[in-house]
Amino acid sequence: MSPAPTLVVLNGPNLNLLGEREPDVYGHETLADVEALCRTRTDELGWRLDFRQTNHEGVMIDAIHEVRASAVGLVVNAGGWTHTSVAIRDALAAVRAPVIEVHISDVHAREAFRHFSYITDVSDEVIVGRGVRGYAEAIDAVGERVREG
């Protein structure tokens, strides 16, 4: 029997502070709450969950490289790197599985510098402003793409 497919969720800088940092923007849920939500959804799909957070850009790039050919899908909240990192964009371009970009807040309703994303053009879908439930929606989006083949 083959191992269960693995969905990877990668979280970028400052997301370890969810629930503490700007709760009026990001809500009161913690990163542990987000992981629990993702685990519930992946369990329902019969998938394993690989859930990570880093404040170091090179670690994020290495993680993308590590899973680029093995993950059933990749959900990425690159945080501030969304608006600054060509290197993360280029790493995501090498991912074979569906890539879903997710943002807890509505980045388009915030500061002008948050309106541009380097990773949107290498993502299969973008989910913004749905709070932490956007992660569950992103996992569902991967599931739909996997079912469609």
mmCIF file of N, CA and C in Angstrom:
data_model
loop_
_atom_site.group_PDB
_atom_site.id
_atom_site.type_symbol
_atom_site.label_atom_id
_atom_site.label_comp_id
_atom_site.label_asym_id
_atom_site.label_seq_id
_atom_site.Cartn_x
_atom_site.Cartn_y
_atom_site.Cartn_z
ATOM 1 N N MET A 1 0.842 -1.178 0.000
ATOM 2 C CA MET A 1 0.000 0.000 0.000
ATOM 3 C C MET A 1 0.888 1.243 0.000
ATOM 4 N N SER A 2 0.568 2.177 -0.856
ATOM 5 C CA SER A 2 1.375 3.391 -0.946
ATOM 6 C C SER A 2 1.020 4.347 0.191
ATOM 7 N N PRO A 3 1.985 5.168 0.598
ATOM 8 C CA PRO A 3 1.709 6.122 1.677
ATOM 9 C C PRO A 3 0.674 7.157 1.238
ATOM 10 N N ALA A 4 -0.004 7.722 2.219
ATOM 11 C CA ALA A 4 -0.998 8.759 1.927
ATOM 12 C C ALA A 4 -0.308 9.965 1.308
ATOM 13 N N PRO A 5 -0.975 10.634 0.375
ATOM 14 C CA PRO A 5 -0.411 11.867 -0.197
ATOM 15 C C PRO A 5 -0.198 12.905 0.906
ATOM 16 N N THR A 6 0.774 13.756 0.690
ATOM 17 C CA THR A 6 1.092 14.792 1.674
ATOM 18 C C THR A 6 0.783 16.170 1.109
ATOM 19 N N LEU A 7 -0.032 16.913 1.838
ATOM 20 C CA LEU A 7 -0.276 18.317 1.530
ATOM 21 C C LEU A 7 0.669 19.137 2.401
ATOM 22 N N VAL A 8 1.327 20.110 1.796
ATOM 23 C CA VAL A 8 2.280 20.945 2.517
ATOM 24 C C VAL A 8 1.700 22.353 2.665
ATOM 25 N N VAL A 9 1.741 22.870 3.882
ATOM 26 C CA VAL A 9 1.338 24.246 4.166
ATOM 27 C C VAL A 9 2.576 24.975 4.673
ATOM 28 N N LEU A 10 2.968 26.013 3.948
ATOM 29 C CA LEU A 10 4.141 26.803 4.319
ATOM 30 C C LEU A 10 3.710 28.216 4.709
ATOM 31 N N ASN A 11 4.156 28.642 5.867
ATOM 32 C CA ASN A 11 3.833 29.962 6.406
ATOM 33 C C ASN A 11 5.106 30.772 6.568
ATOM 34 N N GLY A 12 5.046 32.015 6.148
ATOM 35 C CA GLY A 12 6.209 32.883 6.172
ATOM 36 C C GLY A 12 6.343 33.713 7.432
ATOM 37 N N PRO A 13 7.065 34.820 7.313
ATOM 38 C CA PRO A 13 7.477 35.604 8.472
ATOM 39 C C PRO A 13 6.308 36.193 9.257
ATOM 40 N N ASN A 14 6.493 36.164 10.547
ATOM 41 C CA ASN A 14 5.589 36.758 11.534
ATOM 42 C C ASN A 14 4.299 35.985 11.742
ATOM 43 N N LEU A 15 4.065 34.948 10.964
ATOM 44 C CA LEU A 15 2.835 34.183 11.160
ATOM 45 C C LEU A 15 2.874 33.365 12.447
ATOM 46 N N ASN A 16 4.052 33.185 13.025
ATOM 47 C CA ASN A 16 4.160 32.572 14.346
ATOM 48 C C ASN A 16 3.521 33.457 15.417
ATOM 49 N N LEU A 17 3.254 34.716 15.084
ATOM 50 C CA LEU A 17 2.660 35.655 16.043
ATOM 51 C C LEU A 17 1.148 35.795 15.879
ATOM 52 N N LEU A 18 0.551 34.934 15.068
ATOM 53 C CA LEU A 18 -0.911 34.999 14.908
ATOM 54 C C LEU A 18 -1.587 34.925 16.273
ATOM 55 N N GLY A 19 -2.635 35.711 16.427
ATOM 56 C CA GLY A 19 -3.353 35.774 17.687
ATOM 57 C C GLY A 19 -2.825 36.853 18.613
ATOM 58 N N GLU A 20 -1.578 37.271 18.395
ATOM 59 C CA GLU A 20 -0.953 38.319 19.205
ATOM 60 C C GLU A 20 -0.753 39.594 18.397
ATOM 61 N N ARG A 21 -0.263 39.450 17.177
ATOM 62 C CA ARG A 21 0.112 40.593 16.337
ATOM 63 C C ARG A 21 -1.101 41.072 15.542
ATOM 64 N N GLU A 22 -1.459 42.317 15.718
ATOM 65 C CA GLU A 22 -2.550 42.953 14.977
ATOM 66 C C GLU A 22 -3.804 42.069 14.872
ATOM 67 N N PRO A 23 -4.393 41.708 16.014
ATOM 68 C CA PRO A 23 -5.578 40.849 15.952
ATOM 69 C C PRO A 23 -6.758 41.492 15.225
ATOM 70 N N ASP A 24 -6.770 42.828 15.146
ATOM 71 C CA ASP A 24 -7.830 43.499 14.396
ATOM 72 C C ASP A 24 -7.693 43.237 12.898
ATOM 73 N N VAL A 25 -6.502 42.879 12.449
ATOM 74 C CA VAL A 25 -6.258 42.578 11.034
ATOM 75 C C VAL A 25 -6.302 41.077 10.787
ATOM 76 N N TYR A 26 -5.638 40.298 11.669
ATOM 77 C CA TYR A 26 -5.441 38.868 11.432
ATOM 78 C C TYR A 26 -6.335 37.968 12.279
ATOM 79 N N GLY A 27 -7.053 38.534 13.241
ATOM 80 C CA GLY A 27 -7.919 37.727 14.085
ATOM 81 C C GLY A 27 -7.205 37.228 15.330
ATOM 82 N N HIS A 28 -7.925 36.453 16.117
ATOM 83 C CA HIS A 28 -7.418 35.969 17.397
ATOM 84 C C HIS A 28 -6.931 34.527 17.336
ATOM 85 N N GLU A 29 -7.138 33.848 16.218
ATOM 86 C CA GLU A 29 -6.672 32.474 16.096
ATOM 87 C C GLU A 29 -5.152 32.452 16.041
ATOM 88 N N THR A 30 -4.573 31.419 16.618
ATOM 89 C CA THR A 30 -3.127 31.249 16.625
ATOM 90 C C THR A 30 -2.703 30.358 15.457
ATOM 91 N N LEU A 31 -1.403 30.273 15.242
ATOM 92 C CA LEU A 31 -0.898 29.379 14.204
ATOM 93 C C LEU A 31 -1.228 27.927 14.548
ATOM 94 N N ALA A 32 -1.241 27.595 15.836
ATOM 95 C CA ALA A 32 -1.646 26.244 16.252
ATOM 96 C C ALA A 32 -3.102 25.982 15.864
ATOM 97 N N ASP A 33 -3.956 26.994 15.970
ATOM 98 C CA ASP A 33 -5.350 26.849 15.534
ATOM 99 C C ASP A 33 -5.424 26.600 14.032
ATOM 100 N N VAL A 34 -4.599 27.316 13.276
ATOM 101 C CA VAL A 34 -4.570 27.135 11.820
ATOM 102 C C VAL A 34 -4.114 25.721 11.491
ATOM 103 N N GLU A 35 -3.083 25.249 12.184
ATOM 104 C CA GLU A 35 -2.598 23.889 11.937
ATOM 105 C C GLU A 35 -3.683 22.863 12.247
ATOM 106 N N ALA A 36 -4.401 23.042 13.348
ATOM 107 C CA ALA A 36 -5.479 22.111 13.701
ATOM 108 C C ALA A 36 -6.569 22.115 12.632
ATOM 109 N N LEU A 37 -6.926 23.288 12.131
ATOM 110 C CA LEU A 37 -7.917 23.398 11.058
ATOM 111 C C LEU A 37 -7.443 22.646 9.818
ATOM 112 N N CYS A 38 -6.185 22.856 9.455
ATOM 113 C CA CYS A 38 -5.624 22.187 8.273
ATOM 114 C C CYS A 38 -5.571 20.676 8.474
ATOM 115 N N ARG A 39 -5.207 20.236 9.676
ATOM 116 C CA ARG A 39 -5.124 18.802 9.955
ATOM 117 C C ARG A 39 -6.504 18.149 9.861
ATOM 118 N N THR A 40 -7.512 18.820 10.362
ATOM 119 C CA THR A 40 -8.872 18.287 10.254
ATOM 120 C C THR A 40 -9.254 18.108 8.794
ATOM 121 N N ARG A 41 -8.975 19.105 7.981
ATOM 122 C CA ARG A 41 -9.348 19.057 6.565
ATOM 123 C C ARG A 41 -8.551 17.980 5.821
ATOM 124 N N THR A 42 -7.240 17.901 6.070
ATOM 125 C CA THR A 42 -6.445 16.885 5.364
ATOM 126 C C THR A 42 -6.818 15.480 5.836
ATOM 127 N N ASP A 43 -7.136 15.321 7.113
ATOM 128 C CA ASP A 43 -7.600 14.015 7.601
ATOM 129 C C ASP A 43 -8.859 13.585 6.863
ATOM 130 N N GLU A 44 -9.774 14.529 6.640
ATOM 131 C CA GLU A 44 -11.011 14.224 5.910
ATOM 132 C C GLU A 44 -10.725 13.753 4.489
ATOM 133 N N LEU A 45 -9.636 14.252 3.908
ATOM 134 C CA LEU A 45 -9.259 13.882 2.542
ATOM 135 C C LEU A 45 -8.366 12.646 2.493
ATOM 136 N N GLY A 46 -7.957 12.142 3.659
ATOM 137 C CA GLY A 46 -7.070 10.986 3.701
ATOM 138 C C GLY A 46 -5.628 11.324 3.381
ATOM 139 N N TRP A 47 -5.250 12.579 3.608
ATOM 140 C CA TRP A 47 -3.899 13.050 3.316
ATOM 141 C C TRP A 47 -3.124 13.270 4.607
ATOM 142 N N ARG A 48 -1.809 13.216 4.489
ATOM 143 C CA ARG A 48 -0.926 13.641 5.566
ATOM 144 C C ARG A 48 -0.755 15.158 5.463
ATOM 145 N N LEU A 49 -0.428 15.791 6.581
ATOM 146 C CA LEU A 49 -0.182 17.232 6.599
ATOM 147 C C LEU A 49 1.251 17.500 7.022
ATOM 148 N N ASP A 50 1.937 18.304 6.239
ATOM 149 C CA ASP A 50 3.263 18.818 6.582
ATOM 150 C C ASP A 50 3.079 20.330 6.727
ATOM 151 N N PHE A 51 3.071 20.817 7.956
ATOM 152 C CA PHE A 51 2.741 22.212 8.271
ATOM 153 C C PHE A 51 3.984 22.881 8.838
ATOM 154 N N ARG A 52 4.415 23.965 8.219
ATOM 155 C CA ARG A 52 5.659 24.623 8.632
ATOM 156 C C ARG A 52 5.495 26.141 8.668
ATOM 157 N N GLN A 53 6.353 26.772 9.471
ATOM 158 C CA GLN A 53 6.449 28.232 9.524
ATOM 159 C C GLN A 53 7.910 28.590 9.685
ATOM 160 N N THR A 54 8.329 29.633 8.982
ATOM 161 C CA THR A 54 9.696 30.119 9.128
ATOM 162 C C THR A 54 9.743 31.627 8.952
ATOM 163 N N ASN A 55 10.695 32.227 9.643
ATOM 164 C CA ASN A 55 10.969 33.650 9.483
ATOM 165 C C ASN A 55 12.211 33.882 8.627
ATOM 166 N N HIS A 56 12.710 32.823 7.994
ATOM 167 C CA HIS A 56 13.954 32.892 7.231
ATOM 168 C C HIS A 56 13.694 32.508 5.777
ATOM 169 N N GLU A 57 13.933 33.437 4.881
ATOM 170 C CA GLU A 57 13.598 33.250 3.463
ATOM 171 C C GLU A 57 14.286 32.029 2.857
ATOM 172 N N GLY A 58 15.545 31.816 3.152
ATOM 173 C CA GLY A 58 16.254 30.659 2.608
ATOM 174 C C GLY A 58 15.659 29.345 3.073
ATOM 175 N N VAL A 59 15.187 29.305 4.315
ATOM 176 C CA VAL A 59 14.534 28.101 4.839
ATOM 177 C C VAL A 59 13.241 27.840 4.066
ATOM 178 N N MET A 60 12.503 28.899 3.755
ATOM 179 C CA MET A 60 11.275 28.751 2.962
ATOM 180 C C MET A 60 11.605 28.198 1.576
ATOM 181 N N ILE A 61 12.617 28.744 0.944
ATOM 182 C CA ILE A 61 13.013 28.283 -0.392
ATOM 183 C C ILE A 61 13.454 26.825 -0.333
ATOM 184 N N ASP A 62 14.252 26.464 0.664
ATOM 185 C CA ASP A 62 14.676 25.067 0.815
ATOM 186 C C ASP A 62 13.478 24.144 1.016
ATOM 187 N N ALA A 63 12.494 24.574 1.789
ATOM 188 C CA ALA A 63 11.296 23.754 2.008
ATOM 189 C C ALA A 63 10.540 23.542 0.701
ATOM 190 N N ILE A 64 10.410 24.585 -0.091
ATOM 191 C CA ILE A 64 9.734 24.463 -1.391
ATOM 192 C C ILE A 64 10.495 23.485 -2.272
ATOM 193 N N HIS A 65 11.813 23.610 -2.330
ATOM 194 C CA HIS A 65 12.627 22.683 -3.128
ATOM 195 C C HIS A 65 12.444 21.250 -2.645
ATOM 196 N N GLU A 66 12.416 21.056 -1.341
ATOM 197 C CA GLU A 66 12.309 19.725 -0.746
ATOM 198 C C GLU A 66 11.024 19.010 -1.159
ATOM 199 N N VAL A 67 9.917 19.738 -1.252
ATOM 200 C CA VAL A 67 8.612 19.100 -1.490
ATOM 201 C C VAL A 67 8.093 19.284 -2.911
ATOM 202 N N ARG A 68 8.845 19.956 -3.761
ATOM 203 C CA ARG A 68 8.338 20.365 -5.075
ATOM 204 C C ARG A 68 7.839 19.208 -5.933
ATOM 205 N N ALA A 69 8.419 18.020 -5.779
ATOM 206 C CA ALA A 69 8.023 16.893 -6.622
ATOM 207 C C ALA A 69 7.212 15.844 -5.871
ATOM 208 N N SER A 70 7.090 15.981 -4.554
ATOM 209 C CA SER A 70 6.440 14.922 -3.778
ATOM 210 C C SER A 70 5.083 15.304 -3.200
ATOM 211 N N ALA A 71 4.815 16.572 -3.014
ATOM 212 C CA ALA A 71 3.564 17.001 -2.379
ATOM 213 C C ALA A 71 2.381 16.855 -3.330
ATOM 214 N N VAL A 72 1.220 16.534 -2.769
ATOM 215 C CA VAL A 72 -0.013 16.503 -3.556
ATOM 216 C C VAL A 72 -0.474 17.924 -3.867
ATOM 217 N N GLY A 73 -0.053 18.856 -3.038
ATOM 218 C CA GLY A 73 -0.370 20.268 -3.220
ATOM 219 C C GLY A 73 0.379 21.093 -2.204
ATOM 220 N N LEU A 74 0.455 22.383 -2.484
ATOM 221 C CA LEU A 74 1.187 23.305 -1.623
ATOM 222 C C LEU A 74 0.311 24.526 -1.366
ATOM 223 N N VAL A 75 0.068 24.802 -0.093
ATOM 224 C CA VAL A 75 -0.645 26.005 0.329
ATOM 225 C C VAL A 75 0.407 26.929 0.921
ATOM 226 N N VAL A 76 0.488 28.147 0.402
ATOM 227 C CA VAL A 76 1.554 29.060 0.801
ATOM 228 C C VAL A 76 0.975 30.389 1.265
ATOM 229 N N ASN A 77 1.296 30.752 2.503
ATOM 230 C CA ASN A 77 1.088 32.108 2.984
ATOM 231 C C ASN A 77 2.487 32.662 3.201
ATOM 232 N N ALA A 78 2.990 33.353 2.208
ATOM 233 C CA ALA A 78 4.366 33.850 2.256
ATOM 234 C C ALA A 78 4.497 35.127 3.073
ATOM 235 N N GLY A 79 3.397 35.603 3.658
ATOM 236 C CA GLY A 79 3.467 36.815 4.460
ATOM 237 C C GLY A 79 4.074 37.954 3.664
ATOM 238 N N GLY A 80 4.939 38.717 4.289
ATOM 239 C CA GLY A 80 5.567 39.866 3.644
ATOM 240 C C GLY A 80 6.408 39.518 2.429
ATOM 241 N N TRP A 81 6.902 38.281 2.340
ATOM 242 C CA TRP A 81 7.685 37.883 1.164
ATOM 243 C C TRP A 81 6.852 37.870 -0.108
ATOM 244 N N THR A 82 5.544 37.790 0.043
ATOM 245 C CA THR A 82 4.655 37.834 -1.119
ATOM 246 C C THR A 82 4.977 39.036 -1.993
ATOM 247 N N HIS A 83 5.285 40.141 -1.351
ATOM 248 C CA HIS A 83 5.439 41.419 -2.036
ATOM 249 C C HIS A 83 6.892 41.767 -2.346
ATOM 250 N N THR A 84 7.817 40.870 -1.978
ATOM 251 C CA THR A 84 9.236 41.222 -2.117
ATOM 252 C C THR A 84 10.118 40.152 -2.737
ATOM 253 N N SER A 85 9.689 38.898 -2.757
ATOM 254 C CA SER A 85 10.638 37.821 -3.040
ATOM 255 C C SER A 85 10.476 37.167 -4.409
ATOM 256 N N VAL A 86 11.344 37.561 -5.310
ATOM 257 C CA VAL A 86 11.434 36.887 -6.603
ATOM 258 C C VAL A 86 11.969 35.472 -6.391
ATOM 259 N N ALA A 87 12.838 35.278 -5.410
ATOM 260 C CA ALA A 87 13.427 33.962 -5.155
ATOM 261 C C ALA A 87 12.362 32.945 -4.741
ATOM 262 N N ILE A 88 11.427 33.332 -3.891
ATOM 263 C CA ILE A 88 10.344 32.418 -3.515
ATOM 264 C C ILE A 88 9.451 32.168 -4.714
ATOM 265 N N ARG A 89 9.171 33.179 -5.492
ATOM 266 C CA ARG A 89 8.379 33.013 -6.711
ATOM 267 C C ARG A 89 9.027 31.990 -7.639
ATOM 268 N N ASP A 90 10.338 32.107 -7.836
ATOM 269 C CA ASP A 90 11.042 31.192 -8.724
ATOM 270 C C ASP A 90 11.043 29.767 -8.176
ATOM 271 N N ALA A 91 11.171 29.614 -6.865
ATOM 272 C CA ALA A 91 11.098 28.279 -6.263
ATOM 273 C C ALA A 91 9.717 27.673 -6.479
ATOM 274 N N LEU A 92 8.662 28.462 -6.291
ATOM 275 C CA LEU A 92 7.297 27.961 -6.493
ATOM 276 C C LEU A 92 7.041 27.581 -7.944
ATOM 277 N N ALA A 93 7.707 28.243 -8.870
ATOM 278 C CA ALA A 93 7.528 27.923 -10.291
ATOM 279 C C ALA A 93 7.979 26.504 -10.608
ATOM 280 N N ALA A 94 8.820 25.913 -9.761
ATOM 281 C CA ALA A 94 9.317 24.552 -9.982
ATOM 282 C C ALA A 94 8.429 23.480 -9.358
ATOM 283 N N VAL A 95 7.379 23.879 -8.655
ATOM 284 C CA VAL A 95 6.494 22.915 -7.987
ATOM 285 C C VAL A 95 5.583 22.264 -9.019
ATOM 286 N N ARG A 96 5.503 20.940 -8.978
ATOM 287 C CA ARG A 96 4.687 20.197 -9.948
ATOM 288 C C ARG A 96 3.211 20.147 -9.557
ATOM 289 N N ALA A 97 2.933 20.208 -8.280
ATOM 290 C CA ALA A 97 1.567 20.079 -7.764
ATOM 291 C C ALA A 97 0.876 21.442 -7.750
ATOM 292 N N PRO A 98 -0.442 21.446 -7.512
ATOM 293 C CA PRO A 98 -1.148 22.724 -7.383
ATOM 294 C C PRO A 98 -0.581 23.573 -6.242
ATOM 295 N N VAL A 99 -0.459 24.863 -6.507
ATOM 296 C CA VAL A 99 0.004 25.837 -5.514
ATOM 297 C C VAL A 99 -1.136 26.822 -5.279
ATOM 298 N N ILE A 100 -1.533 26.961 -4.024
ATOM 299 C CA ILE A 100 -2.588 27.903 -3.662
ATOM 300 C C ILE A 100 -1.978 28.958 -2.741
ATOM 301 N N GLU A 101 -2.061 30.206 -3.164
ATOM 302 C CA GLU A 101 -1.589 31.341 -2.364
ATOM 303 C C GLU A 101 -2.730 31.762 -1.445
ATOM 304 N N VAL A 102 -2.442 31.925 -0.164
ATOM 305 C CA VAL A 102 -3.481 32.305 0.788
ATOM 306 C C VAL A 102 -2.986 33.459 1.659
ATOM 307 N N HIS A 103 -3.916 34.373 1.944
ATOM 308 C CA HIS A 103 -3.650 35.490 2.860
ATOM 309 C C HIS A 103 -4.849 35.641 3.778
ATOM 310 N N ILE A 104 -4.594 35.749 5.061
ATOM 311 C CA ILE A 104 -5.659 35.865 6.051
ATOM 312 C C ILE A 104 -6.417 37.176 5.870
ATOM 313 N N SER A 105 -5.687 38.261 5.702
ATOM 314 C CA SER A 105 -6.323 39.572 5.524
ATOM 315 C C SER A 105 -6.539 39.853 4.043
ATOM 316 N N ASP A 106 -7.342 40.853 3.767
ATOM 317 C CA ASP A 106 -7.542 41.287 2.380
ATOM 318 C C ASP A 106 -6.408 42.243 2.038
ATOM 319 N N VAL A 107 -5.357 41.696 1.448
ATOM 320 C CA VAL A 107 -4.171 42.503 1.157
ATOM 321 C C VAL A 107 -4.472 43.649 0.201
ATOM 322 N N HIS A 108 -5.518 43.527 -0.599
ATOM 323 C CA HIS A 108 -5.864 44.573 -1.565
ATOM 324 C C HIS A 108 -6.569 45.761 -0.911
ATOM 325 N N ALA A 109 -7.013 45.587 0.324
ATOM 326 C CA ALA A 109 -7.671 46.669 1.055
ATOM 327 C C ALA A 109 -6.723 47.312 2.067
ATOM 328 N N ARG A 110 -5.458 46.933 1.996
ATOM 329 C CA ARG A 110 -4.468 47.438 2.950
ATOM 330 C C ARG A 110 -3.490 48.383 2.258
ATOM 331 N N GLU A 111 -2.315 48.538 2.801
ATOM 332 C CA GLU A 111 -1.318 49.455 2.258
ATOM 333 C C GLU A 111 -1.006 49.115 0.802
ATOM 334 N N ALA A 112 -0.687 50.145 0.034
ATOM 335 C CA ALA A 112 -0.445 49.965 -1.402
ATOM 336 C C ALA A 112 0.651 48.946 -1.687
ATOM 337 N N PHE A 113 1.682 48.889 -0.852
ATOM 338 C CA PHE A 113 2.778 47.951 -1.121
ATOM 339 C C PHE A 113 2.342 46.496 -1.014
ATOM 340 N N ARG A 114 1.195 46.239 -0.392
ATOM 341 C CA ARG A 114 0.688 44.866 -0.274
ATOM 342 C C ARG A 114 -0.173 44.451 -1.469
ATOM 343 N N HIS A 115 -0.434 45.343 -2.386
ATOM 344 C CA HIS A 115 -1.336 45.049 -3.502
ATOM 345 C C HIS A 115 -0.698 44.173 -4.569
ATOM 346 N N PHE A 116 0.629 44.133 -4.624
ATOM 347 C CA PHE A 116 1.318 43.331 -5.641
ATOM 348 C C PHE A 116 1.864 42.051 -5.019
ATOM 349 N N SER A 117 1.691 40.947 -5.737
ATOM 350 C CA SER A 117 2.221 39.661 -5.301
ATOM 351 C C SER A 117 3.148 39.093 -6.361
ATOM 352 N N TYR A 118 4.356 38.759 -5.956
ATOM 353 C CA TYR A 118 5.285 38.088 -6.862
ATOM 354 C C TYR A 118 4.883 36.645 -7.122
ATOM 355 N N ILE A 119 4.059 36.060 -6.244
ATOM 356 C CA ILE A 119 3.786 34.629 -6.382
ATOM 357 C C ILE A 119 2.458 34.297 -7.051
ATOM 358 N N THR A 120 1.621 35.290 -7.280
ATOM 359 C CA THR A 120 0.318 35.016 -7.891
ATOM 360 C C THR A 120 0.444 34.342 -9.250
ATOM 361 N N ASP A 121 1.389 34.781 -10.072
ATOM 362 C CA ASP A 121 1.471 34.226 -11.429
ATOM 363 C C ASP A 121 1.962 32.784 -11.468
ATOM 364 N N VAL A 122 2.502 32.274 -10.362
ATOM 365 C CA VAL A 122 2.902 30.867 -10.314
ATOM 366 C C VAL A 122 1.989 30.064 -9.385
ATOM 367 N N SER A 123 0.874 30.659 -8.997
ATOM 368 C CA SER A 123 -0.126 29.993 -8.162
ATOM 369 C C SER A 123 -1.320 29.604 -9.016
ATOM 370 N N ASP A 124 -1.949 28.500 -8.638
ATOM 371 C CA ASP A 124 -3.139 28.048 -9.353
ATOM 372 C C ASP A 124 -4.389 28.790 -8.906
ATOM 373 N N GLU A 125 -4.356 29.306 -7.694
ATOM 374 C CA GLU A 125 -5.488 30.056 -7.151
ATOM 375 C C GLU A 125 -4.965 30.941 -6.029
ATOM 376 N N VAL A 126 -5.670 32.039 -5.779
ATOM 377 C CA VAL A 126 -5.317 32.963 -4.702
ATOM 378 C C VAL A 126 -6.558 33.169 -3.843
ATOM 379 N N ILE A 127 -6.388 33.012 -2.539
ATOM 380 C CA ILE A 127 -7.485 33.202 -1.591
ATOM 381 C C ILE A 127 -7.058 34.285 -0.609
ATOM 382 N N VAL A 128 -7.790 35.393 -0.581
ATOM 383 C CA VAL A 128 -7.435 36.518 0.289
ATOM 384 C C VAL A 128 -8.639 36.965 1.107
ATOM 385 N N GLY A 129 -8.343 37.435 2.320
ATOM 386 C CA GLY A 129 -9.356 38.092 3.128
ATOM 387 C C GLY A 129 -10.427 37.185 3.694
ATOM 388 N N ARG A 130 -10.170 35.897 3.784
ATOM 389 C CA ARG A 130 -11.170 34.952 4.297
ATOM 390 C C ARG A 130 -10.844 34.514 5.720
ATOM 391 N N GLY A 131 -9.886 35.207 6.348
ATOM 392 C CA GLY A 131 -9.465 34.799 7.682
ATOM 393 C C GLY A 131 -8.767 33.449 7.612
ATOM 394 N N VAL A 132 -8.661 32.786 8.752
ATOM 395 C CA VAL A 132 -7.964 31.500 8.755
ATOM 396 C C VAL A 132 -8.733 30.432 7.985
ATOM 397 N N ARG A 133 -10.030 30.617 7.789
ATOM 398 C CA ARG A 133 -10.780 29.627 7.003
ATOM 399 C C ARG A 133 -10.296 29.586 5.552
ATOM 400 N N GLY A 134 -9.554 30.618 5.138
ATOM 401 C CA GLY A 134 -8.944 30.597 3.813
ATOM 402 C C GLY A 134 -8.012 29.411 3.627
ATOM 403 N N TYR A 135 -7.392 28.946 4.707
ATOM 404 C CA TYR A 135 -6.535 27.761 4.615
ATOM 405 C C TYR A 135 -7.366 26.531 4.251
ATOM 406 N N ALA A 136 -8.512 26.363 4.888
ATOM 407 C CA ALA A 136 -9.383 25.227 4.563
ATOM 408 C C ALA A 136 -9.862 25.325 3.123
ATOM 409 N N GLU A 137 -10.194 26.532 2.686
ATOM 410 C CA GLU A 137 -10.614 26.732 1.297
ATOM 411 C C GLU A 137 -9.476 26.400 0.338
ATOM 412 N N ALA A 138 -8.252 26.727 0.731
ATOM 413 C CA ALA A 138 -7.091 26.416 -0.109
ATOM 414 C C ALA A 138 -6.892 24.906 -0.215
ATOM 415 N N ILE A 139 -7.047 24.196 0.894
ATOM 416 C CA ILE A 139 -6.926 22.735 0.865
ATOM 417 C C ILE A 139 -8.017 22.146 -0.015
ATOM 418 N N ASP A 140 -9.234 22.673 0.093
ATOM 419 C CA ASP A 140 -10.324 22.214 -0.776
ATOM 420 C C ASP A 140 -10.004 22.474 -2.241
ATOM 421 N N ALA A 141 -9.371 23.603 -2.533
ATOM 422 C CA ALA A 141 -8.996 23.928 -3.915
ATOM 423 C C ALA A 141 -7.977 22.925 -4.449
ATOM 424 N N VAL A 142 -7.028 22.521 -3.608
ATOM 425 C CA VAL A 142 -6.085 21.471 -4.020
ATOM 426 C C VAL A 142 -6.854 20.184 -4.285
ATOM 427 N N GLY A 143 -7.767 19.838 -3.385
ATOM 428 C CA GLY A 143 -8.563 18.621 -3.559
ATOM 429 C C GLY A 143 -9.329 18.607 -4.866
ATOM 430 N N GLU A 144 -9.932 19.734 -5.220
ATOM 431 C CA GLU A 144 -10.661 19.828 -6.491
ATOM 432 C C GLU A 144 -9.733 19.596 -7.673
ATOM 433 N N ARG A 145 -8.556 20.172 -7.624
ATOM 434 C CA ARG A 145 -7.600 20.013 -8.733
ATOM 435 C C ARG A 145 -7.098 18.576 -8.830
ATOM 436 N N VAL A 146 -6.899 17.930 -7.688
ATOM 437 C CA VAL A 146 -6.456 16.532 -7.694
ATOM 438 C C VAL A 146 -7.552 15.645 -8.282
ATOM 439 N N ARG A 147 -8.795 15.889 -7.898
ATOM 440 C CA ARG A 147 -9.915 15.095 -8.441
ATOM 441 C C ARG A 147 -10.075 15.303 -9.941
ATOM 442 N N GLU A 148 -9.845 16.533 -10.402
ATOM 443 C CA GLU A 148 -9.973 16.839 -11.827
ATOM 444 C C GLU A 148 -8.839 16.222 -12.639
ATOM 445 N N GLY A 149 -7.744 15.886 -11.949
ATOM 446 C CA GLY A 149 -6.608 15.251 -12.626
ATOM 447 C C GLY A 149 -5.769 16.230 -13.309
#
